[in-house]
XYZ file of C-alpha atoms in Angstrom:
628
model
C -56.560 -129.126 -205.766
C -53.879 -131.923 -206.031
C -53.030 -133.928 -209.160
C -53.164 -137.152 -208.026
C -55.655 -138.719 -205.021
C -54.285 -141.774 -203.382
C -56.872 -143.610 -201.105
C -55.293 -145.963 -198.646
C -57.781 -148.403 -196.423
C -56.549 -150.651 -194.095
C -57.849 -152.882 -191.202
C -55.337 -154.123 -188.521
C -52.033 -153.789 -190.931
C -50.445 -151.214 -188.302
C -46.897 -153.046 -188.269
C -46.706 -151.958 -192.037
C -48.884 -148.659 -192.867
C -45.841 -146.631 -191.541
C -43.501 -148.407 -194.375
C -46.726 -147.969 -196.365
C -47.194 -144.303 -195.618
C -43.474 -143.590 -195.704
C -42.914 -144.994 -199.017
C -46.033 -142.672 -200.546
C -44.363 -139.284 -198.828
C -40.935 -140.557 -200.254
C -42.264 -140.153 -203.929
C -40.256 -138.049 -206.239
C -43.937 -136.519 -207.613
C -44.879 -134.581 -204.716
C -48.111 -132.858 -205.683
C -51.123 -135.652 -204.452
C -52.940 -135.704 -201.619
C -53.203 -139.373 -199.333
C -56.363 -140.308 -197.606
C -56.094 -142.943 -195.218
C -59.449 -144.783 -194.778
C -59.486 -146.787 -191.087
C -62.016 -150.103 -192.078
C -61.812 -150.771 -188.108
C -58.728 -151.904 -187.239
C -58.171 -153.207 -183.738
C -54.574 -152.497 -183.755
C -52.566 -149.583 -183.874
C -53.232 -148.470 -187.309
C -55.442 -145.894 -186.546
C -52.462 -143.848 -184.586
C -49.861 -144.555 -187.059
C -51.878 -142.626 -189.940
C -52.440 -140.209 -187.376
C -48.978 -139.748 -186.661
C -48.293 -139.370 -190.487
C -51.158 -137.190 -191.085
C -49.753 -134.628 -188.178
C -46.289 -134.646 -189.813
C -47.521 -134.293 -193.457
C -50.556 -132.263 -194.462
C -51.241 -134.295 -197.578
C -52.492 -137.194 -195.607
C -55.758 -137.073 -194.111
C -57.705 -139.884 -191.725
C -60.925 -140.885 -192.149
C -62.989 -143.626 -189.665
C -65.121 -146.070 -190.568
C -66.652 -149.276 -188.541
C -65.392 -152.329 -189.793
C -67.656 -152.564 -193.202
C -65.280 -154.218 -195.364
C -62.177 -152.785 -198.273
C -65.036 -151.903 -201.194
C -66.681 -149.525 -198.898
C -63.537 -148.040 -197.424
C -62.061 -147.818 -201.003
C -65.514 -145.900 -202.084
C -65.366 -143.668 -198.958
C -62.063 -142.898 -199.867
C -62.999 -142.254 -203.293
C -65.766 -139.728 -202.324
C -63.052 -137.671 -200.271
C -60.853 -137.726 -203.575
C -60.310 -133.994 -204.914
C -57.842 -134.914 -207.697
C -57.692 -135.041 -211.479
C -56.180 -138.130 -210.957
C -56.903 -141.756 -208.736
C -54.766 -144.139 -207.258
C -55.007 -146.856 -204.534
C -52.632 -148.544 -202.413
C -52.823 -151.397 -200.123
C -52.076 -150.230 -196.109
C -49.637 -153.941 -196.438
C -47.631 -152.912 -199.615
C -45.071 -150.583 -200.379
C -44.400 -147.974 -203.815
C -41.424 -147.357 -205.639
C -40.008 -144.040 -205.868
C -40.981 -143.170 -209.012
C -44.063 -144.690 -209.793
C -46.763 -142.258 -209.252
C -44.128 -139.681 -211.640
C -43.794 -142.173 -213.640
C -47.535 -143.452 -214.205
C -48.818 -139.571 -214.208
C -46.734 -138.519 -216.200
C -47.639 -141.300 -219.129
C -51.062 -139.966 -219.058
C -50.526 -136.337 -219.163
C -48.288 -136.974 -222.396
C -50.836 -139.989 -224.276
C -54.369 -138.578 -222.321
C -54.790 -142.284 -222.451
C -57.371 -143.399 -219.719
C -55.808 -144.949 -217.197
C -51.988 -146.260 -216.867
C -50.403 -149.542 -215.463
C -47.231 -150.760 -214.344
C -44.922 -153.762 -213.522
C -45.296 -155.470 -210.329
C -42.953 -157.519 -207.602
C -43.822 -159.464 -204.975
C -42.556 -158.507 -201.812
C -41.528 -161.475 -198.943
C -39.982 -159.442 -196.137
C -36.971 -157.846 -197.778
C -36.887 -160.239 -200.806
C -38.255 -159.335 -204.327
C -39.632 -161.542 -206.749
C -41.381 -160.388 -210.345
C -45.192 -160.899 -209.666
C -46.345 -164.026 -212.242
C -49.739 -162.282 -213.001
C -47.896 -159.411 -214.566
C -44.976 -160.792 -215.929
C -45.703 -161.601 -219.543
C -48.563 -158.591 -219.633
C -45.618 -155.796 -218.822
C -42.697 -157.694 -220.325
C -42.758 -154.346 -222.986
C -43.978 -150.954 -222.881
C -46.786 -150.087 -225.100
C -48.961 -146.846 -225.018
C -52.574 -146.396 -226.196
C -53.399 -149.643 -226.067
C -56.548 -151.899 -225.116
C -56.814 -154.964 -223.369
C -58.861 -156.366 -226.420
C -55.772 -155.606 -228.673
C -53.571 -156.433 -225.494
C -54.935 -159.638 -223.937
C -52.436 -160.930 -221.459
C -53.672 -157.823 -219.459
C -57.053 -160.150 -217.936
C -54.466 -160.739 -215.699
C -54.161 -157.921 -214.698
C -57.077 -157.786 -212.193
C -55.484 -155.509 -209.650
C -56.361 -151.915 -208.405
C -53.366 -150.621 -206.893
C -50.733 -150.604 -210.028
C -52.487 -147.989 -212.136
C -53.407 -144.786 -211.988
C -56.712 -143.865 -212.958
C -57.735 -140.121 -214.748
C -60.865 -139.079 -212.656
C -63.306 -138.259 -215.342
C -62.939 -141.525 -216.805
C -63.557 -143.328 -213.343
C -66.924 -141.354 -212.700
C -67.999 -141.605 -216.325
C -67.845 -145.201 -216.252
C -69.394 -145.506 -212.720
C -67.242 -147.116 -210.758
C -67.369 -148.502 -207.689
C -66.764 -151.683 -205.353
C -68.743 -154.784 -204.041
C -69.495 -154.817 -200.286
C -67.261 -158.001 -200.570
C -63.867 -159.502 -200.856
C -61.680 -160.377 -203.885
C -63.749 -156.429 -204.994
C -60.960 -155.439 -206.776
C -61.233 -157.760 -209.707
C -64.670 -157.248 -211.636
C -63.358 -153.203 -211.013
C -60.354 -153.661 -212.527
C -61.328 -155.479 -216.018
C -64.292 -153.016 -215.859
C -62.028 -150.525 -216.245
C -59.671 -152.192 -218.700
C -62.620 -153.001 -221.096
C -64.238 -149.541 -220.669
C -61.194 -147.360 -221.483
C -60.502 -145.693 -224.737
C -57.085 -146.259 -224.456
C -54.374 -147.955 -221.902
C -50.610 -147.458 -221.455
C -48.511 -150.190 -220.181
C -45.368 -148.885 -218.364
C -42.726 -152.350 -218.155
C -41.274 -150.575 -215.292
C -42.122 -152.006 -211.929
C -44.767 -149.522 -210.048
C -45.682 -151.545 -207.145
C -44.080 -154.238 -204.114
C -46.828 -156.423 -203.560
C -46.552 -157.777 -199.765
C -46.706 -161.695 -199.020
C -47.358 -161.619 -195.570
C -45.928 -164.243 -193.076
C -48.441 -164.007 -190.436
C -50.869 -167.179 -190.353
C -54.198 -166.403 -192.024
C -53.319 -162.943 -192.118
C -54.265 -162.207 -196.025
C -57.339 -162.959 -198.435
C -55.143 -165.284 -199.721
C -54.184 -167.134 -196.707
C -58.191 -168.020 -195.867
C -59.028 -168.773 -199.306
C -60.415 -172.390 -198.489
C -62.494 -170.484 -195.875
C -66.347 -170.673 -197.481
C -67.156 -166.937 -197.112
C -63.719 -166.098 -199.132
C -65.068 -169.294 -201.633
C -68.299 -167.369 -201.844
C -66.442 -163.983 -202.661
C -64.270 -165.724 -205.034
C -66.745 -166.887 -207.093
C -69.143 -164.015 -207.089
C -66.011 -161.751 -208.811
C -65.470 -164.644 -211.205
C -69.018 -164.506 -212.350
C -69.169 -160.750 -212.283
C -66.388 -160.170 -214.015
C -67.538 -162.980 -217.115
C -70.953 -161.622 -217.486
C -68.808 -158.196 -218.010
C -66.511 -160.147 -220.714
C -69.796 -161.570 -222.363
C -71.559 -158.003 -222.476
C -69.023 -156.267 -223.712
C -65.661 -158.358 -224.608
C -66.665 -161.655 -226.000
C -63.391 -162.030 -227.253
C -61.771 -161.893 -224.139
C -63.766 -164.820 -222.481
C -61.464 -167.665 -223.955
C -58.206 -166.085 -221.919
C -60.007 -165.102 -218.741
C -61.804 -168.564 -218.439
C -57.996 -170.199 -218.862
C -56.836 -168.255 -216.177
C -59.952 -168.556 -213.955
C -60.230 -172.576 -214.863
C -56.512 -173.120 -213.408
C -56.598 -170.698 -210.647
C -59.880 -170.027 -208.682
C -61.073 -173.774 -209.811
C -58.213 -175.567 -208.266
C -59.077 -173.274 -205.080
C -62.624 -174.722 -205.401
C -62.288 -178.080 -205.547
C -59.546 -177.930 -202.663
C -61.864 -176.047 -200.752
C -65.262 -178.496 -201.784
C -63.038 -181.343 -201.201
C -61.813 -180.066 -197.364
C -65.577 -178.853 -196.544
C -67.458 -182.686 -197.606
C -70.717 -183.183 -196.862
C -70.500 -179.308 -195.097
C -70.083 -178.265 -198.437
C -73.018 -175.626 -198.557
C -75.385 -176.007 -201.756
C -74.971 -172.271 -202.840
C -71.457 -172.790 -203.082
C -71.699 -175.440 -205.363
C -74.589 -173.535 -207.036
C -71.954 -170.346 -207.682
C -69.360 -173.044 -209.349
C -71.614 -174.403 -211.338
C -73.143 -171.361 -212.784
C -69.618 -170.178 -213.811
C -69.026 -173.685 -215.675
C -72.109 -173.655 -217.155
C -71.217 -170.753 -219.277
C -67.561 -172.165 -220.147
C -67.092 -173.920 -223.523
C -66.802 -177.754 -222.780
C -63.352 -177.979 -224.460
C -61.844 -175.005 -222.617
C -61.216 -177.840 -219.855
C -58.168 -179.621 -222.285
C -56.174 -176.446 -220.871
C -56.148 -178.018 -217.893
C -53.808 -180.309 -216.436
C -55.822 -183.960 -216.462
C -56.018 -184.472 -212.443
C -57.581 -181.026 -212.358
C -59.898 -181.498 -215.300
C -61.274 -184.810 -213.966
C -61.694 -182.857 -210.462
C -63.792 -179.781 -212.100
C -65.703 -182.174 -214.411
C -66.270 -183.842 -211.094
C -67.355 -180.146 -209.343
C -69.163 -179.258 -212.613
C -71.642 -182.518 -212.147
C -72.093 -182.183 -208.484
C -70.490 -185.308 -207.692
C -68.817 -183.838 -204.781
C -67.998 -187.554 -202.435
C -66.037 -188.679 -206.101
C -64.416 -184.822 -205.974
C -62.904 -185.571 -202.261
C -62.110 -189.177 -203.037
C -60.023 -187.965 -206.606
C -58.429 -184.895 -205.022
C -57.225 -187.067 -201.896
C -56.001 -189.630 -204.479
C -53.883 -186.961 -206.392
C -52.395 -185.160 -203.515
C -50.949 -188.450 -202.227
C -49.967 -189.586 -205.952
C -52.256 -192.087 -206.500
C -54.028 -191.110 -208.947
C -52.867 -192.894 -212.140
C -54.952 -193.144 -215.138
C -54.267 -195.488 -218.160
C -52.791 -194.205 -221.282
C -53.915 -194.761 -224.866
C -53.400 -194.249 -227.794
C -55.244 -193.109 -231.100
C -55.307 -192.549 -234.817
C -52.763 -194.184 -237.325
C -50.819 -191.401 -239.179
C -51.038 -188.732 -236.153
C -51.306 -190.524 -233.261
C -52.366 -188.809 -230.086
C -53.286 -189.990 -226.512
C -55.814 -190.014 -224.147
C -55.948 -190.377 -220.495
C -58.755 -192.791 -219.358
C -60.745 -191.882 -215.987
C -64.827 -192.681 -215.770
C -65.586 -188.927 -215.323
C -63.930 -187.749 -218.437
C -65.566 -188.445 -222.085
C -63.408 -188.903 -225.089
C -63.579 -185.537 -226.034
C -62.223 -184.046 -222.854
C -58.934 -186.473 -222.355
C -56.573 -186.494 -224.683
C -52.914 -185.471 -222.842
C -50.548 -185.637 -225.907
C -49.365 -181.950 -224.950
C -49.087 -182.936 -221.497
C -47.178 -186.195 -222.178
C -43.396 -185.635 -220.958
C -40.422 -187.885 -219.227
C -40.117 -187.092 -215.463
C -36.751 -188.201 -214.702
C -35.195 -189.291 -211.450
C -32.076 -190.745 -210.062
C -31.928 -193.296 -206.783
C -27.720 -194.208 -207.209
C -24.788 -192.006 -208.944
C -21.568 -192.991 -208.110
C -17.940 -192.492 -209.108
C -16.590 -196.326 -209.713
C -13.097 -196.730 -211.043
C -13.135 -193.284 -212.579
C -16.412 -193.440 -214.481
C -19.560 -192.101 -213.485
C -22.846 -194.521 -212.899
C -25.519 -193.433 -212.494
C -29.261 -195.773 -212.372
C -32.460 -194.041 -212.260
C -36.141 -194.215 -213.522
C -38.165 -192.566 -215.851
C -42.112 -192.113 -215.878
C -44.721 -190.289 -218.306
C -46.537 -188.040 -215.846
C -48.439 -189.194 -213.288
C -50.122 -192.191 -215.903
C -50.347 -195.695 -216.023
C -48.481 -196.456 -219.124
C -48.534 -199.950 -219.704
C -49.945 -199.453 -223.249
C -46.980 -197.949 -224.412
C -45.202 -201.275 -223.827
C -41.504 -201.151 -224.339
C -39.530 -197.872 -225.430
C -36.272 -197.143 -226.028
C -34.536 -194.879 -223.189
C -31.813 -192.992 -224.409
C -29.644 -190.854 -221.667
C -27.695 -188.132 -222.748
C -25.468 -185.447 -221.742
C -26.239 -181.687 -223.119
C -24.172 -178.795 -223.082
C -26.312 -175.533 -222.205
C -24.871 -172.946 -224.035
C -23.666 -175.459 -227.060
C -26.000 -177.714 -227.245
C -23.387 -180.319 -227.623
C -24.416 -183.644 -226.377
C -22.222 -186.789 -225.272
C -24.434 -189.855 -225.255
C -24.449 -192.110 -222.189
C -26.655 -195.040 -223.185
C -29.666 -196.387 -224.959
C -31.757 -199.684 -224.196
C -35.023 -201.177 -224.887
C -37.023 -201.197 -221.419
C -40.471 -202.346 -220.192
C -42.120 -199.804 -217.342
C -42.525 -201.785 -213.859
C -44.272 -200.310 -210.962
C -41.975 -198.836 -208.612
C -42.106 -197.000 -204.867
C -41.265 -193.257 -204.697
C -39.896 -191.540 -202.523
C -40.991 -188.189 -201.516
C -39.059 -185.283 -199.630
C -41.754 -185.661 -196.404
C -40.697 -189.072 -195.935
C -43.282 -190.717 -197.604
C -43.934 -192.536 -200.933
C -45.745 -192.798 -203.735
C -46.131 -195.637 -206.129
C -45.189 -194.587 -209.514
C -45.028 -196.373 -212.966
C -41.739 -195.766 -214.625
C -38.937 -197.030 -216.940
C -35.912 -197.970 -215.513
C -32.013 -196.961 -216.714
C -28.779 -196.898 -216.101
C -25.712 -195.039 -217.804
C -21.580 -194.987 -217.477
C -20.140 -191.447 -217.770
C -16.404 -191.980 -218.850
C -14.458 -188.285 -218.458
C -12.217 -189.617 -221.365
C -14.976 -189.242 -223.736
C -14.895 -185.205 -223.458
C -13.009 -183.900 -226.286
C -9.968 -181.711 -225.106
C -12.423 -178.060 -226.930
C -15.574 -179.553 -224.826
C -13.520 -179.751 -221.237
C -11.762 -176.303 -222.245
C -15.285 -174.423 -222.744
C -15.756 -174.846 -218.815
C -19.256 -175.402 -219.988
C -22.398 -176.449 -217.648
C -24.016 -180.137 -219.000
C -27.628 -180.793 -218.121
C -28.410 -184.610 -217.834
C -31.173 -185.639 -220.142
C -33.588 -188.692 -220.653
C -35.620 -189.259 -223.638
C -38.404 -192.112 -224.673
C -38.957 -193.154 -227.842
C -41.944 -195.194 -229.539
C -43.559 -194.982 -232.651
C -46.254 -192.642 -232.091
C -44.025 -190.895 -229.263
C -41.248 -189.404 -228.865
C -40.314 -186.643 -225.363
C -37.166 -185.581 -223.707
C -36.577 -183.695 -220.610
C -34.223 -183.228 -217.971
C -33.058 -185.793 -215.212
C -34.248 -183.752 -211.705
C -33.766 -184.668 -208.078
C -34.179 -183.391 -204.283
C -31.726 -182.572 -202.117
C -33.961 -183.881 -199.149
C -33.177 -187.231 -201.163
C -30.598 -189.760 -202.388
C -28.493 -190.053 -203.726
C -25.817 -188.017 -202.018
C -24.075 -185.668 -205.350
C -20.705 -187.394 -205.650
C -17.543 -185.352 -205.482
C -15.333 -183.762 -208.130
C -12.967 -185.296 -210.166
C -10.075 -183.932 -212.394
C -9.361 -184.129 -215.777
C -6.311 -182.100 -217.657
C -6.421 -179.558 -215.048
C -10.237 -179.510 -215.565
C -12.455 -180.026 -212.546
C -15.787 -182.284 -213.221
C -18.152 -181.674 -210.581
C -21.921 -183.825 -210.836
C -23.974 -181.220 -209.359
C -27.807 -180.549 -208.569
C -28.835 -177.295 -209.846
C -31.121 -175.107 -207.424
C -33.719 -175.586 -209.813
C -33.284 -179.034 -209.425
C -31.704 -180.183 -212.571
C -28.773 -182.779 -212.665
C -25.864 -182.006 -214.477
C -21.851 -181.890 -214.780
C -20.343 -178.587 -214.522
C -16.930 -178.307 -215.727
C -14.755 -175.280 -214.095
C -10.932 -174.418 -212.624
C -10.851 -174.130 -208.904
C -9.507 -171.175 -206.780
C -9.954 -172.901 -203.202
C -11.050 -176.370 -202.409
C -12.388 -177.352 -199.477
C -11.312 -180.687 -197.781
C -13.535 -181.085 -194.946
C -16.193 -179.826 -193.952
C -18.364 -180.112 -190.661
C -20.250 -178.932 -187.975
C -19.511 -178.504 -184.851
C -21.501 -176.900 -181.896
C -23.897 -174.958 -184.577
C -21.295 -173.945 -186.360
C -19.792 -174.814 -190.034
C -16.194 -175.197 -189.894
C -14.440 -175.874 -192.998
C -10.764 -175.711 -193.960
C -8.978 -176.339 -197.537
C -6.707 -175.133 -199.807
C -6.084 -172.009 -201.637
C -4.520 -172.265 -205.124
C -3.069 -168.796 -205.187
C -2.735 -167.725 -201.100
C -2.364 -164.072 -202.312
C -1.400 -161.221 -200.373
C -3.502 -160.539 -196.606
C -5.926 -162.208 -194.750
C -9.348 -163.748 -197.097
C -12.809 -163.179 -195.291
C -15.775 -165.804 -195.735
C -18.500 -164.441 -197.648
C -22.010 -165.449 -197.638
C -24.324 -164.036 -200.790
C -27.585 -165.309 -200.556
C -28.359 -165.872 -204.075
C -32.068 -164.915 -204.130
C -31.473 -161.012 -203.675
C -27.449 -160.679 -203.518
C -27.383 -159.833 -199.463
C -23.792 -160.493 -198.098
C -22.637 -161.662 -194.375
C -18.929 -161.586 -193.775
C -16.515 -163.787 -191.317
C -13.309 -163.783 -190.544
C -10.894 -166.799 -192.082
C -7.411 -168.040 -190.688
C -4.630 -168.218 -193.063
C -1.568 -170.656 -192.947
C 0.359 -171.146 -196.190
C -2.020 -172.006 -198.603
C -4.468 -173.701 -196.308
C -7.407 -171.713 -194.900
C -9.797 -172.612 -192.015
C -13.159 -171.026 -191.080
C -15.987 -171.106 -188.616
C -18.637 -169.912 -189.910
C -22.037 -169.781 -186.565
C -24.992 -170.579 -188.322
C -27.228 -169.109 -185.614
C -26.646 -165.709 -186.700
C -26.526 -166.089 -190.089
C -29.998 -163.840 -191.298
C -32.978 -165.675 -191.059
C -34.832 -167.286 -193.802
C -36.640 -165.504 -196.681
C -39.348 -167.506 -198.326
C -39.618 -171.041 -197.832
C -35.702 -171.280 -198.483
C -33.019 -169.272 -198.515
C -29.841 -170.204 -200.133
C -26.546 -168.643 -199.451
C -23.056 -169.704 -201.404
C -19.986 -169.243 -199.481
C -17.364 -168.008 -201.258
C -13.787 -166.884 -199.912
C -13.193 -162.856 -200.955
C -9.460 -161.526 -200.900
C -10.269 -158.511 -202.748
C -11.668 -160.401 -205.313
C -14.205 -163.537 -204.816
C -12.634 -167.203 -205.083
C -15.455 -169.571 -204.988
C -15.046 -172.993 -203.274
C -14.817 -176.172 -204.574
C -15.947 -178.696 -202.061
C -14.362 -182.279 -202.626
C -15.433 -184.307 -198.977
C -19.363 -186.001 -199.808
C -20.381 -185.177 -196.381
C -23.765 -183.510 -196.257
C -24.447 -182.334 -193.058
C -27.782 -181.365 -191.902
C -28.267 -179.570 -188.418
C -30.841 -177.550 -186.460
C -29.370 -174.392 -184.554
C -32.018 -172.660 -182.384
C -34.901 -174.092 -183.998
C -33.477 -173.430 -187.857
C -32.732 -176.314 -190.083
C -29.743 -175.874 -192.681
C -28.073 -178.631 -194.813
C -24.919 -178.069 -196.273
C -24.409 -179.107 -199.854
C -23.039 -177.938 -202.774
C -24.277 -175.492 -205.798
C -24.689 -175.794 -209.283
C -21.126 -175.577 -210.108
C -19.667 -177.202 -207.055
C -19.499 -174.346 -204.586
C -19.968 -174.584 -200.993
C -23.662 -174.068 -200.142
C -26.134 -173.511 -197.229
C -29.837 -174.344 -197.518
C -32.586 -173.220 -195.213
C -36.112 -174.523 -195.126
């Protein structure tokens, strides 16, 4: 009899149960058995667990017609011979260690069931999973999820292990539906005696690429609606039976998440809309405390108050309005000592819109320009998305703030009066937006000769000011929009580069340059740059692309004349993207890495073979390559 029982269903995943499979026979703890449960898959899957199962006599293959994940999991779970139960997903992959790890936690606490740290897995790129984040952030064992909270996140089967007896005991098993996994999950969370939390990371959690490949992918379908709902409301009559306490979290989590799926969903489907969906939101809201909805950010509270009532044309005409930015309701304020304020929209009562927590400065530039050696910059400033005429004129105070010192420089301060003003937006469109204007003069000579010697990073801040109000936040931008980042300038051998974090935060970075680079184009699909090395060295320097998302490195060659360098750099074989974007900083390497300091303002963009890259530069003024 094995120690540990992994079941592993799948349904037309066969490009990735072999990585799957391979990753479970590559685990340090060997003794477990793997059974393999087909749910009907149309594709090869079938013959790649085969192929496994032939080479390695722990796996075993079992057939089923397509009946859905909770049945293959439970078939799966009847085949199970060990003290022990885990599951895996035929899409995602294990870490070495994990099932040594999370066995061997509850062989030394006898705790009921163990859990562990998860990443999110985007072809080769890992990324911490946000659902687990906070809950695994330290190790604790013997612990509860009532005593433990920030575990109702945890909602997923496949990072635990579970300890047999305790699975039967409490009767486990899953829906004939999707999103199963959930109302199992807390079930077993609220019904152990005892938990351990392992911080490190048992489990790659696969994004796939593939259009409407995943759950997730069809979730605005109305049969994965329907699913999504029916786990929400399984799972809270479970928190109301037996962990009242635990309703206030889940329904915070549930509210933002599987609500803002509803009411994208409701608002797509219209007058298809069917009545039981509806119904299945509506039960769910009924049993949520009225206030719990101030969690929410206002456009979505207005939009489930909307749902909540039924008054689904007003939830497709207010969701179209916020998606295109033009939904801007009227601040005001209340109270004399303490004064707080409210957002004003038909649909909400008093008691549901006040926004005083959500009330902060969203910053943005449209010039910033070097003019006679002094930095200008003009920009606006708005208070969310809100109509803010009754806060009437503020003083707007820009600043520059050091990030490690917090040493600020100030720039300017004015009395201003918001005006209505067209956005632009990085799809080429715009969006009206109500807003403060200002302007500011950077002058290099006000740095103190210990501020430009820290080589420190400055983030560019606005703040507004009122009686009654007072926020600050940083000054952010697009690099899909003007303006264009200026180039560096020097000061007592000190380089000051304006730059536009990745993030998306302007700034001044303040650094010493190894190579600069003159000029900078591209020709043919490729980037060819050439500049000037400070110290030429000894032997030839190589380009060297790090992609700064998971540290992978491209190399190409570099010509070297004196101290000036040229390079070609052919962006059609450069890897292709990871995620939505991909950045990589180029940086010359001569046995040690000199990174670039890019003085021409050109910002090409070009498409090579279908790929679109801009060239810009990074946070501290180093040659950069975007793809989206």
């Amino acid at each position: 009899m094995p120690v540990l029982s992994v079941i592993v269903p799948f349904h037309n995943v066969g490009k990735y149960l072999g990585p799957c499979l391979d990753s479970l026979t590559a685990q340090r703890f060997r003794d477990f058995e793997v059974i393999c449960v087909d749910d009907g898959s149309r594709d090869d899957g079938a013959a790649v667990a085969a192929a496994r199962a032939a080479a390695d006599g722990r796996i075993r293959l079992i057939r089923q017609a397509n009946l859905g994940v909770g049945r293959a999991r439970n078939a799966g779970v009847r085949q199970a011979s060990g003290r022990y139960l885990a599951f895996v997903d035929g899409d995602d992959l294990v870490p070495r260690a994990a099932f040594q790890r999370l066995v061997a936690s509850l062989e030394s606490t006898g705790s009921d069931l163990a859990c562990g740290n998860v990443m999110r897995l985007y072809r080769n790129l890992l990324i911490p999973s946000w659902a687990h984040k906070e809950a695994f952030a330290e190790p604790v064992t013997r612990t509860h999820i009532t005593r433990h909270p920030l575990l109702i996140r945890d909602r997923m089967l496949w990072n635990k292990v579970y300890r047999r007896s305790f699975w039967d005991a409490l009767g486990l098993s899953f829906p004939d539906r999707m999103y199963e996994d959930q109302p199992v999950a807390i079930a077993a969370h609220v019904g152990a005696g005892a938990v351990d939390v392992l911080h490190k990371v048992v489990y790659h959690w696969r994004q796939r690429d593939e259009p409407g490949a995943s759950i997730t992918q069809r979730r605005l379908e109305p049969d994965n609606l329907r699913d999504r709902l029916l786990s929400v409301l399984e799972t809270a009559a479970l928190l109301d039976a037996r962990a009242r306490g635990l309703r206030p979290e889940f329904d915070r989590d549930t509210l933002e998440i599987d609500m803002a799926v509803a009411v994208e969903a409701i608002a797509g489907l219209g007058a298809t809309a069917g009545d039981d969906l509806v119904d299945l939101v509506v039960r769910y809201l009924d049993s949520v405390r009225p206030d719990a909805l101030t969690s929410l950010p206002f456009a979505l509270r207005v939009l489930v108050r909307l749902l909540h009532q039924r008054r689904l044309e007003e939830v497709a005409h207010v969701f179209a309005q916020a998606r295109d930015g033009l939904l801007h309701p009227p601040l005001s304020p209340a109270g004399l000592l303490r004064k707080r304020w409210y957002g004003r929209h038909p649909a909400l009562p008093g008691s549901l819109s006040e926004v005083s927590e959500e009330l902060s400065p969203t910053g943005r530039l449209v010039e910033l320009e070097w003019r006679g050696g002094v930095l200008n910059g003009v920009g606006r400033v708005s208070v969310g998305r809100f109509d803010v005429s009754a806060l009437g004129r503020v003083r707007v105070s820009v600043w520059l703030e050091e990030r490690r010192t917090g040493d600020r420089v100030p720039l300017s301060e004015e009395s201003a009066s918001p005006a209505w003003e067209s956005a632009e937006l990085p799809d080429g469109g715009c969006a009206p937006e109500h807003a403060y204007p200002f302007r500011f003069a950077f002058d290099p000579a006000a740095m103190t000769s210990a501020q430009l010697a820290r080589l420190g990073h400055w983030d560019l801040w606005v703040g507004l000011r009122r009686p009654g109000l007072r926020v600050e936040g940083k000054v952010r931008g697009d690099r899909r929009l003007p303006p264009v980042t200026p180039p560096p300038r020097r000061r007592a051998g000190v380089w000051l580069v304006p730059a536009l974090a990745v993030k998306g935060a302007w700034g001044l970075r303040l650094r010493r340059a190894g190579a600069l680079v003159r000029q900078c184009q591209v020709d043919g699909g490729d980037l060819v740059f050439s500049g000037e090395l400070t110290d030429p060295g000894d032997g030839e320097p190589v380009i060297r692309l790090v992609r700064r998302s998971d540290g992978e490195e491209m190399y190409f060659p570099a010509t070297l004349a004196g101290r000036e360098f040229h390079a070609r750099v052919p962006l059609a074989g450069i890897d292709e993207s990871v995620g939505e974007e991909s950045w990589w900083e180029v940086v010359i390497d001569q046995g040690r890495a000199i990174r670039t300091l890019v003085r021409t303002q050109d910002r090409p963009p070009v498409r090579v073979e279908g790929r679109s890259f801009l060239v810009d530069r990074s946070d501290d003024g180093c040659l950069l390559l975007l793809e989206r």
